[in-house]
Short mmCIF file of C-alpha atoms in Angstrom, two decimals:
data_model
loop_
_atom_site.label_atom_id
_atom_site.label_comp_id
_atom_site.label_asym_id
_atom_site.label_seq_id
_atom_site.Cartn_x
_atom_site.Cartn_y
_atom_site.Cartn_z
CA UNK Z 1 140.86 76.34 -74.14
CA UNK Z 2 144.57 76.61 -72.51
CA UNK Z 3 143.78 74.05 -69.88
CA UNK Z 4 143.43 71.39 -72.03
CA UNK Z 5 146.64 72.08 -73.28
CA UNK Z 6 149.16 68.93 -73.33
CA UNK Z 7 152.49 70.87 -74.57
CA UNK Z 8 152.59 74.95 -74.16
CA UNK Z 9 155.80 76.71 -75.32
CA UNK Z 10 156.89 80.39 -74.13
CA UNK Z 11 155.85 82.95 -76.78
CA UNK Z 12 158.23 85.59 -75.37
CA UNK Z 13 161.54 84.64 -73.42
CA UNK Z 14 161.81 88.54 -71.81
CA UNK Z 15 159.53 90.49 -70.63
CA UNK Z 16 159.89 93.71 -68.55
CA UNK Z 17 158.79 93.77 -64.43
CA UNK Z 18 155.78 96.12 -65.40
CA UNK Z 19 154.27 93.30 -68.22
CA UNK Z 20 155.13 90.86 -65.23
CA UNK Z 21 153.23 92.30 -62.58
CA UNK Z 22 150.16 92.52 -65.36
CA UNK Z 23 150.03 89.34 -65.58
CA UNK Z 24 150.08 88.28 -62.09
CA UNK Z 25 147.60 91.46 -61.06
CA UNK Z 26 144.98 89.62 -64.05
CA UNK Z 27 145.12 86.26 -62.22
CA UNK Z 28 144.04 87.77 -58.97
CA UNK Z 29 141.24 89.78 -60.88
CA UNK Z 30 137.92 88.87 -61.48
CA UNK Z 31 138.50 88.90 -65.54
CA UNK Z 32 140.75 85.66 -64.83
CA UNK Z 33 137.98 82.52 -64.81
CA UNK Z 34 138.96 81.69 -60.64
CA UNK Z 35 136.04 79.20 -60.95
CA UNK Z 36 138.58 77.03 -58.41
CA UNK Z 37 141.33 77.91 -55.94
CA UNK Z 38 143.78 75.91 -58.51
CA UNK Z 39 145.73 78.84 -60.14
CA UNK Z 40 146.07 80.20 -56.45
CA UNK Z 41 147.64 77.09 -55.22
CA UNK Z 42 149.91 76.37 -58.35
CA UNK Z 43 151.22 79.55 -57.77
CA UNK Z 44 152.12 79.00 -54.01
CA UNK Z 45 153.24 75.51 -55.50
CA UNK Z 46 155.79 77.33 -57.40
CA UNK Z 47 156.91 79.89 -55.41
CA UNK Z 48 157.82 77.30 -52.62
CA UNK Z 49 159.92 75.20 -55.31
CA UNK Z 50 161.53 78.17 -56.89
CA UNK Z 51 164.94 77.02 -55.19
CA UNK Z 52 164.30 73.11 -56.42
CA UNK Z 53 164.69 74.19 -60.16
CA UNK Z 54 167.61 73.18 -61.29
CA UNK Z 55 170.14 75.03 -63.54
CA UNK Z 56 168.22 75.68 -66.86
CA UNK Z 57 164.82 76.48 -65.04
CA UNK Z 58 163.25 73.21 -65.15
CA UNK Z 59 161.26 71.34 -62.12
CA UNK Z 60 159.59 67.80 -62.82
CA UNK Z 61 155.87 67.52 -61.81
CA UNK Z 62 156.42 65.27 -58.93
CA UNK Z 63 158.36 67.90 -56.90
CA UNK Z 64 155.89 70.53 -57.62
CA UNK Z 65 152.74 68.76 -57.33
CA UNK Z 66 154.03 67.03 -53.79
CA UNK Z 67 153.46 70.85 -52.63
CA UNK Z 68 150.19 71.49 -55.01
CA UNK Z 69 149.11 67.88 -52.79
CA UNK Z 70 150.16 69.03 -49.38
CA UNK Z 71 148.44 72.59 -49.97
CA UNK Z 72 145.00 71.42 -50.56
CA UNK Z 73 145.06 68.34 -48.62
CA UNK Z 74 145.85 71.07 -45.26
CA UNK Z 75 142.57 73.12 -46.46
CA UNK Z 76 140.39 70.30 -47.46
CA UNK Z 77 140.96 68.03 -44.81
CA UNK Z 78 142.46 69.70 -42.65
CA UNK Z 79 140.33 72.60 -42.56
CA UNK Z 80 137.12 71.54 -44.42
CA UNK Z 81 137.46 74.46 -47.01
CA UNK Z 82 135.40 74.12 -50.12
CA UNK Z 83 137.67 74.97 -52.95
CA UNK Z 84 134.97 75.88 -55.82
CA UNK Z 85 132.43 78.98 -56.53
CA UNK Z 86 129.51 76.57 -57.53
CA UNK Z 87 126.99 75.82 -54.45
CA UNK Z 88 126.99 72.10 -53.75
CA UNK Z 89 130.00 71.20 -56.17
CA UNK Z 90 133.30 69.87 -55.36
CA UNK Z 91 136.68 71.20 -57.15
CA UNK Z 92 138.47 67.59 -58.74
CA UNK Z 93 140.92 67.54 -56.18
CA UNK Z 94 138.83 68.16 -53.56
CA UNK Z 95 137.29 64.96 -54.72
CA UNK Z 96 139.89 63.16 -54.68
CA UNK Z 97 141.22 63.69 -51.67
CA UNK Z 98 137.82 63.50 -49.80
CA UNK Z 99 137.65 60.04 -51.65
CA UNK Z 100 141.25 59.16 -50.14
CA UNK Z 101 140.22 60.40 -46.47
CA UNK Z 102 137.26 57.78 -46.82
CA UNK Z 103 139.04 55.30 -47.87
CA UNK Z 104 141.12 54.91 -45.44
CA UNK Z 105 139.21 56.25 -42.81
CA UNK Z 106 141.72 59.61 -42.17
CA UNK Z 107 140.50 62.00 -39.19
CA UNK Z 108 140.27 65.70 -39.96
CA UNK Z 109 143.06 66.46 -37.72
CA UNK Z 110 146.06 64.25 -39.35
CA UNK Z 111 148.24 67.04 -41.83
CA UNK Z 112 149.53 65.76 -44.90
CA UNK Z 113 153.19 65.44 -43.38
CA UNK Z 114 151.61 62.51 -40.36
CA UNK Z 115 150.35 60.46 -43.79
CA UNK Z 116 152.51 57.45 -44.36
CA UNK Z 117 155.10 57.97 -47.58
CA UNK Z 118 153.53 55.73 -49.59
CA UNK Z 119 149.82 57.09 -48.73
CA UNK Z 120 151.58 60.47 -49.73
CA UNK Z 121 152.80 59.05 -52.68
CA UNK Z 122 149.63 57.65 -53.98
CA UNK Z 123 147.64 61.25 -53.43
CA UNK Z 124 150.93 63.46 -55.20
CA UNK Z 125 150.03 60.82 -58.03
CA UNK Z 126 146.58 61.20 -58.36
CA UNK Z 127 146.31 64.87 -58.14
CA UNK Z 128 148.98 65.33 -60.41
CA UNK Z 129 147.52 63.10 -63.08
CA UNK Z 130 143.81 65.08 -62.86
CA UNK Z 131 146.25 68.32 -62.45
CA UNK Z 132 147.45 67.81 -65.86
CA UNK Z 133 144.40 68.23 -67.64
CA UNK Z 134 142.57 71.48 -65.20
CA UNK Z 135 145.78 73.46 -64.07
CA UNK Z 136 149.07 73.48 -66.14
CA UNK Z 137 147.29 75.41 -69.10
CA UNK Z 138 145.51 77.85 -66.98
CA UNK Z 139 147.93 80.14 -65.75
CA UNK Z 140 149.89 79.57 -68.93
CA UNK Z 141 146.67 80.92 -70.90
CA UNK Z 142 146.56 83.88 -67.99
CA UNK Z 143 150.07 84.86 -69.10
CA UNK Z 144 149.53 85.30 -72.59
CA UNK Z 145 151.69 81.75 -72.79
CA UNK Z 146 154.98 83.63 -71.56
CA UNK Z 147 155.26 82.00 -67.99
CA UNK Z 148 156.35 78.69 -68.55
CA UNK Z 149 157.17 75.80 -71.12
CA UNK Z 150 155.36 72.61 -70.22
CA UNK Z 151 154.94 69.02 -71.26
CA UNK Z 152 152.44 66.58 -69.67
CA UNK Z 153 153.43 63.68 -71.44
CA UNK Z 154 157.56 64.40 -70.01
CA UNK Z 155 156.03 65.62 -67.13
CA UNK Z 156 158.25 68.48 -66.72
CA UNK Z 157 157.69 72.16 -66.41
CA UNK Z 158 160.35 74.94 -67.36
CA UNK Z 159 160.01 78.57 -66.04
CA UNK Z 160 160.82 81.81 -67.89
CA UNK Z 161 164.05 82.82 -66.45
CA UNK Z 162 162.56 86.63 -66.22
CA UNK Z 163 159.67 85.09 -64.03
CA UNK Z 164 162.15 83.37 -61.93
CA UNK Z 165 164.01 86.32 -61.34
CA UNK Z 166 160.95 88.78 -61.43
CA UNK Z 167 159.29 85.67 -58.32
CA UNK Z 168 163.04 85.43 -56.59
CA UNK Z 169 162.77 89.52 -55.93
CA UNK Z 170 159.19 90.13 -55.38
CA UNK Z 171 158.43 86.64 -53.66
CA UNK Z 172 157.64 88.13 -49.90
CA UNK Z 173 154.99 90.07 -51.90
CA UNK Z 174 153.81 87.49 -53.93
CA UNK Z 175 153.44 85.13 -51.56
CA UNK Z 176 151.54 87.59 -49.43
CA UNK Z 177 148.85 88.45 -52.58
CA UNK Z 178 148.32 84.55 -53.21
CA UNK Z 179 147.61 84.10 -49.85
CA UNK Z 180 145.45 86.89 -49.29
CA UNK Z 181 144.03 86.37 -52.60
CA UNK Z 182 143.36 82.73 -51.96
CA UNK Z 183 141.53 84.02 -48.67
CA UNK Z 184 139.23 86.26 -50.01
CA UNK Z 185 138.23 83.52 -52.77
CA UNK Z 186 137.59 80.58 -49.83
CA UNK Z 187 135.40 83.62 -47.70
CA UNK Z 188 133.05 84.21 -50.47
CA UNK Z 189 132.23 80.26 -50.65
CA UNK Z 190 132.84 79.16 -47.10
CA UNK Z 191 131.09 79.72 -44.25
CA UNK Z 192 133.72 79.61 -42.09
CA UNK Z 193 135.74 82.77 -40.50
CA UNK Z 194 136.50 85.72 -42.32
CA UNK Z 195 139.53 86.80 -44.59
CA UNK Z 196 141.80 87.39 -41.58
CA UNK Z 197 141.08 83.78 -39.99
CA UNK Z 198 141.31 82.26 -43.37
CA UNK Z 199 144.48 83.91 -44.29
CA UNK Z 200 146.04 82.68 -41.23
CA UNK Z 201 144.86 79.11 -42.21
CA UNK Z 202 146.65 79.73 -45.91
CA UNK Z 203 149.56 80.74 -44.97
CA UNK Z 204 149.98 77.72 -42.28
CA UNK Z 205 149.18 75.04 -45.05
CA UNK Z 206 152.81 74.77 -46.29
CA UNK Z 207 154.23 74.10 -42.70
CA UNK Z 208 156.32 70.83 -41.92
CA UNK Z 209 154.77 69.51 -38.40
CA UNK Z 210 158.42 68.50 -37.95
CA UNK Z 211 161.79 68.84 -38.97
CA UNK Z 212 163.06 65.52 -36.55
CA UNK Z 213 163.80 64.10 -39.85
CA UNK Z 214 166.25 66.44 -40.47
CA UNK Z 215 167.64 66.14 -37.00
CA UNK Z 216 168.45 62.62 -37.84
CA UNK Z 217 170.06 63.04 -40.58
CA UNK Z 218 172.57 66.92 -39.53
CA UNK Z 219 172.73 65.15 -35.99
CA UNK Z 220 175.16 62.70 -37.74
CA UNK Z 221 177.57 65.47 -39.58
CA UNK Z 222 177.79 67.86 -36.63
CA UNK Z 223 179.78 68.20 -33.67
CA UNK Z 224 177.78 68.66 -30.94
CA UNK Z 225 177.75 72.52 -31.38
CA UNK Z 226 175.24 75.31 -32.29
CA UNK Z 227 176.00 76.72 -35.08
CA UNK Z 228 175.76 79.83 -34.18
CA UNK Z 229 177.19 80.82 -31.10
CA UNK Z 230 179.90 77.24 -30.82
CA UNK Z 231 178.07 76.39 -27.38
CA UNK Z 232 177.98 72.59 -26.72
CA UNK Z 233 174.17 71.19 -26.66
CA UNK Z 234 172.35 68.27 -25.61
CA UNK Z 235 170.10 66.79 -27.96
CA UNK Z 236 167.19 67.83 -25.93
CA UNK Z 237 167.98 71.53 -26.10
CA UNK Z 238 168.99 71.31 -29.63
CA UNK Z 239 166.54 72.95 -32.43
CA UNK Z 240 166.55 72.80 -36.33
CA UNK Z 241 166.84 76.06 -37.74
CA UNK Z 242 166.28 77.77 -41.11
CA UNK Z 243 169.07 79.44 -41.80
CA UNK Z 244 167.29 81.99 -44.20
CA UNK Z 245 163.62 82.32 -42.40
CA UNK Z 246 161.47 79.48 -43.47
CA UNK Z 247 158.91 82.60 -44.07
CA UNK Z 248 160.87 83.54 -46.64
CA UNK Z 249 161.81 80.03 -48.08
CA UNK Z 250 158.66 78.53 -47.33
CA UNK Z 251 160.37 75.00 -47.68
CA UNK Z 252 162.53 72.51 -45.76
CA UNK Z 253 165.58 72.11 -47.38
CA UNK Z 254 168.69 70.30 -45.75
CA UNK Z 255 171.28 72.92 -47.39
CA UNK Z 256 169.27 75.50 -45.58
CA UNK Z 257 168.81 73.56 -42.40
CA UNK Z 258 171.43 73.95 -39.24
CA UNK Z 259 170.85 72.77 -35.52
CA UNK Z 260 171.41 75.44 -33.34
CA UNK Z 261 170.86 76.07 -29.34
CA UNK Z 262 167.51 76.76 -27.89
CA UNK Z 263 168.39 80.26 -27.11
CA UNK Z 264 170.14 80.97 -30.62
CA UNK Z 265 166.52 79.72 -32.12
CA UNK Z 266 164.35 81.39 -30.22
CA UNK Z 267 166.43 84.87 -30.43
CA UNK Z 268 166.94 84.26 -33.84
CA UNK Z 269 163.33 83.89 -34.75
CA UNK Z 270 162.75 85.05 -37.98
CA UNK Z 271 165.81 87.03 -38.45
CA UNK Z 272 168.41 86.94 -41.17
CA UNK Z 273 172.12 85.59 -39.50
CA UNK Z 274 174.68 87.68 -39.72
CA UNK Z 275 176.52 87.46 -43.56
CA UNK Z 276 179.64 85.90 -41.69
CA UNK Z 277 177.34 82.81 -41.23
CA UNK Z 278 176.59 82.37 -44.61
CA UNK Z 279 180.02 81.39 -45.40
CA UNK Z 280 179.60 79.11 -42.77
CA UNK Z 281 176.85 77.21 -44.41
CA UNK Z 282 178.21 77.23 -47.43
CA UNK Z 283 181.23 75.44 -46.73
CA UNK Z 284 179.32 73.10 -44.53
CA UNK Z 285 176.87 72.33 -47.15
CA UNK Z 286 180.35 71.39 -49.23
CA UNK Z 287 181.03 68.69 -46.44
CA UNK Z 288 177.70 67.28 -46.89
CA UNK Z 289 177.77 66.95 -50.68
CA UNK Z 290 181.16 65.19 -50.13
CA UNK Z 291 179.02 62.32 -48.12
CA UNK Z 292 177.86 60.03 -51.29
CA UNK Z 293 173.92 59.04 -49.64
CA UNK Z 294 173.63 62.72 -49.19
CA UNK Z 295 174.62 64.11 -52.10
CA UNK Z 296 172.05 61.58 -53.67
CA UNK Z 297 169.31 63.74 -51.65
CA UNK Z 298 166.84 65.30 -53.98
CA UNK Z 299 167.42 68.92 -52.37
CA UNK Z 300 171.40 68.44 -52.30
CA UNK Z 301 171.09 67.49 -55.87
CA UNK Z 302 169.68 71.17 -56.59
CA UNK Z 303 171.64 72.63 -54.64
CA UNK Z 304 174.55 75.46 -55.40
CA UNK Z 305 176.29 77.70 -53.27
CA UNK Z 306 175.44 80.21 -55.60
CA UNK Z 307 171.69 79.44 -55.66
CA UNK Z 308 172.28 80.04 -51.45
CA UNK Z 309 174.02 82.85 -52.12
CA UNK Z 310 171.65 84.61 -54.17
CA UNK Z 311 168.84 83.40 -51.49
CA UNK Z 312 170.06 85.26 -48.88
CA UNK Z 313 170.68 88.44 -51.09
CA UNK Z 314 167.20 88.31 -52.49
CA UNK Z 315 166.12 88.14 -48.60
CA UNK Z 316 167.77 91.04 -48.11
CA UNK Z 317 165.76 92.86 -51.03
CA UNK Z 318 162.58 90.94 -49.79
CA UNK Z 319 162.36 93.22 -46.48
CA UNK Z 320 164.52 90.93 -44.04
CA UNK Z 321 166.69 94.03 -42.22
CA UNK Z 322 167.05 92.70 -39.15
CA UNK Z 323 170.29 91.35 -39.02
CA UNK Z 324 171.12 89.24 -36.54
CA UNK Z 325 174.08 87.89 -34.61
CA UNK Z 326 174.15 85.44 -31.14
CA UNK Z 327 175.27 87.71 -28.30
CA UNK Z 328 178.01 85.49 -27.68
CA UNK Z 329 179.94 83.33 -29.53
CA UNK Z 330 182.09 80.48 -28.40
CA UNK Z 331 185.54 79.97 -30.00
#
């Protein structure tokens, strides 16, 4: 009975890739109980924070569970997806948020980023509360109790630093088999599309609709240049760019966020920038955590150069080859 679990400590603080992989390849089986899309969506949950732990490991429930919220409010509102393998049930959180859309009267078409903060707030505080009790022990029971340390009561969970690595190298991969995985679960108990049209719907859920916010905030530390290529831009041609792919970091992060030209972006795509950039970033990232309300940030306060450093190496080993560089840049 793992899921009921208030307090789980690690039982083994290494293990080797091979035992990792195990344990990941049983939560996608059919011997793991899947009776909900939960362990699915904690794992996307934590693969999107893996650069908001801080130093020893350690995320607080909040940050995680804003993503857990955002996740399966984009499939259960969004996309009217049941998340449960019993006919004519309801998963607790898809309760919950059903119960939140009636509330306040919420069309199907508004994505968890268009909610107001504080109606945010209120849902990342339900679901984390009933989230407690169904999900932090599963995939902790799954792993033979070696992923993670966790404590409901201090709210906080700490990963196993050979996870962290093992998810920082693999995490293209893994974020491909929770998605698909996640797919093929929703086919077999909705009626709508098959794995291919569902997949596409999973692996949209974690989009921002916008980064303006973030515009606001680099518009005021810039000078008026791309980036990339130096050219002077307009704020109507100017774009917000991740600087390593967002479908890599599958997060909006301000250290990772530049504004660049609308033909840098759009050649760019979802391309890694040239390694002379990252230098770039790095020491403009410095100039932002000298700026006291921004250093306050949540993802400035996690932030190290190192932690972009190894980023943008573990792209690299993720499959991101294509190296690329503006065709011209302005001096």
């Amino acid at each position: 009975m793992s899921h009921k679990l208030q307090v789980g400590e690690m039982k083994a603080k290494y293990l080797t890739d091979k035992e990792i992989w195990g344990h990941f390849n049983y939560i996608f089986s059919s011997k793991s109980k899947n009776s909900t899309t939960y362990k699915f969506v904690l794992i996307k949950s934590i693969l999107e924070n893996l650069y908001n732990f801080n130093e020893k490991l350690e995320i607080n429930y909040s940050t995680l569970f804003a993503s857990f919220a955002k996740i399966y409010w984009n499939l259960v509102i969004h996309h009217n997806l049941n998340q449960i393998n019993m006919t004519g049930k309801k998963a607790e959180v898809q309760k919950i948020l059903l119960a939140v859309q009636s509330k306040y009267q919420i069309p199907n078409t508004l994505v968890f980023d268009k909610l107001s903060e504080e109606l945010q707030v209120e849902i990342i505080n339900k679901v984390k509360r009933k989230c407690k009790v169904n999900v932090m022990g599963a995939i902790y029971g799954d792993t033979a109790c070696t992923i993670y340390d966790f404590d409901n009561q201090k709210e906080q969970l700490k990963l196993n630093s050979t996870f962290f690595s093992f998810m920082q190298r693999f995490q293209r991969v893994l974020n491909y088999l929770t998605n698909y995985h996640l797919a093929l679960f929703l086919e077999k108990f909705n009626e709508k599309g098959d794995t291919t049209n569902l997949l596409l719907k999973v692996e949209n859920v974690s989009r921002r609709s916008s980064l303006d916010q973030f515009y606001q905030v680099l518009s005021s530390y810039y000078n008026g240049k791309c980036f990339y290529c130096g050219k002077v831009i307009r704020k109507q041609h100017a774009h917000v760019d991740h600087f390593i792919p967002w479908s890599f970091v599958q997060a909006d992060q301000l250290w990772n966020l530049v504004i660049a030209c609308s033909a840098c972006n759009l050649s760019k795509n979802d391309k890694l920038a040239s390694k002379i950039f990252l230098e770039e970033i790095v020491d403009r990232n410095d100039k932002l955590l000298s700026i006291p309300e921004l250093r306050k940030r949540e993802d400035m306060q996690v932030y190290t150069s190192n932690k972009l450093k190894d980023l943008y190496h573990y792209s690299r080993e993720n499959g991101f080859s294509d190296i690329w560089t503006p065709k011209k840049i302005i001096v």
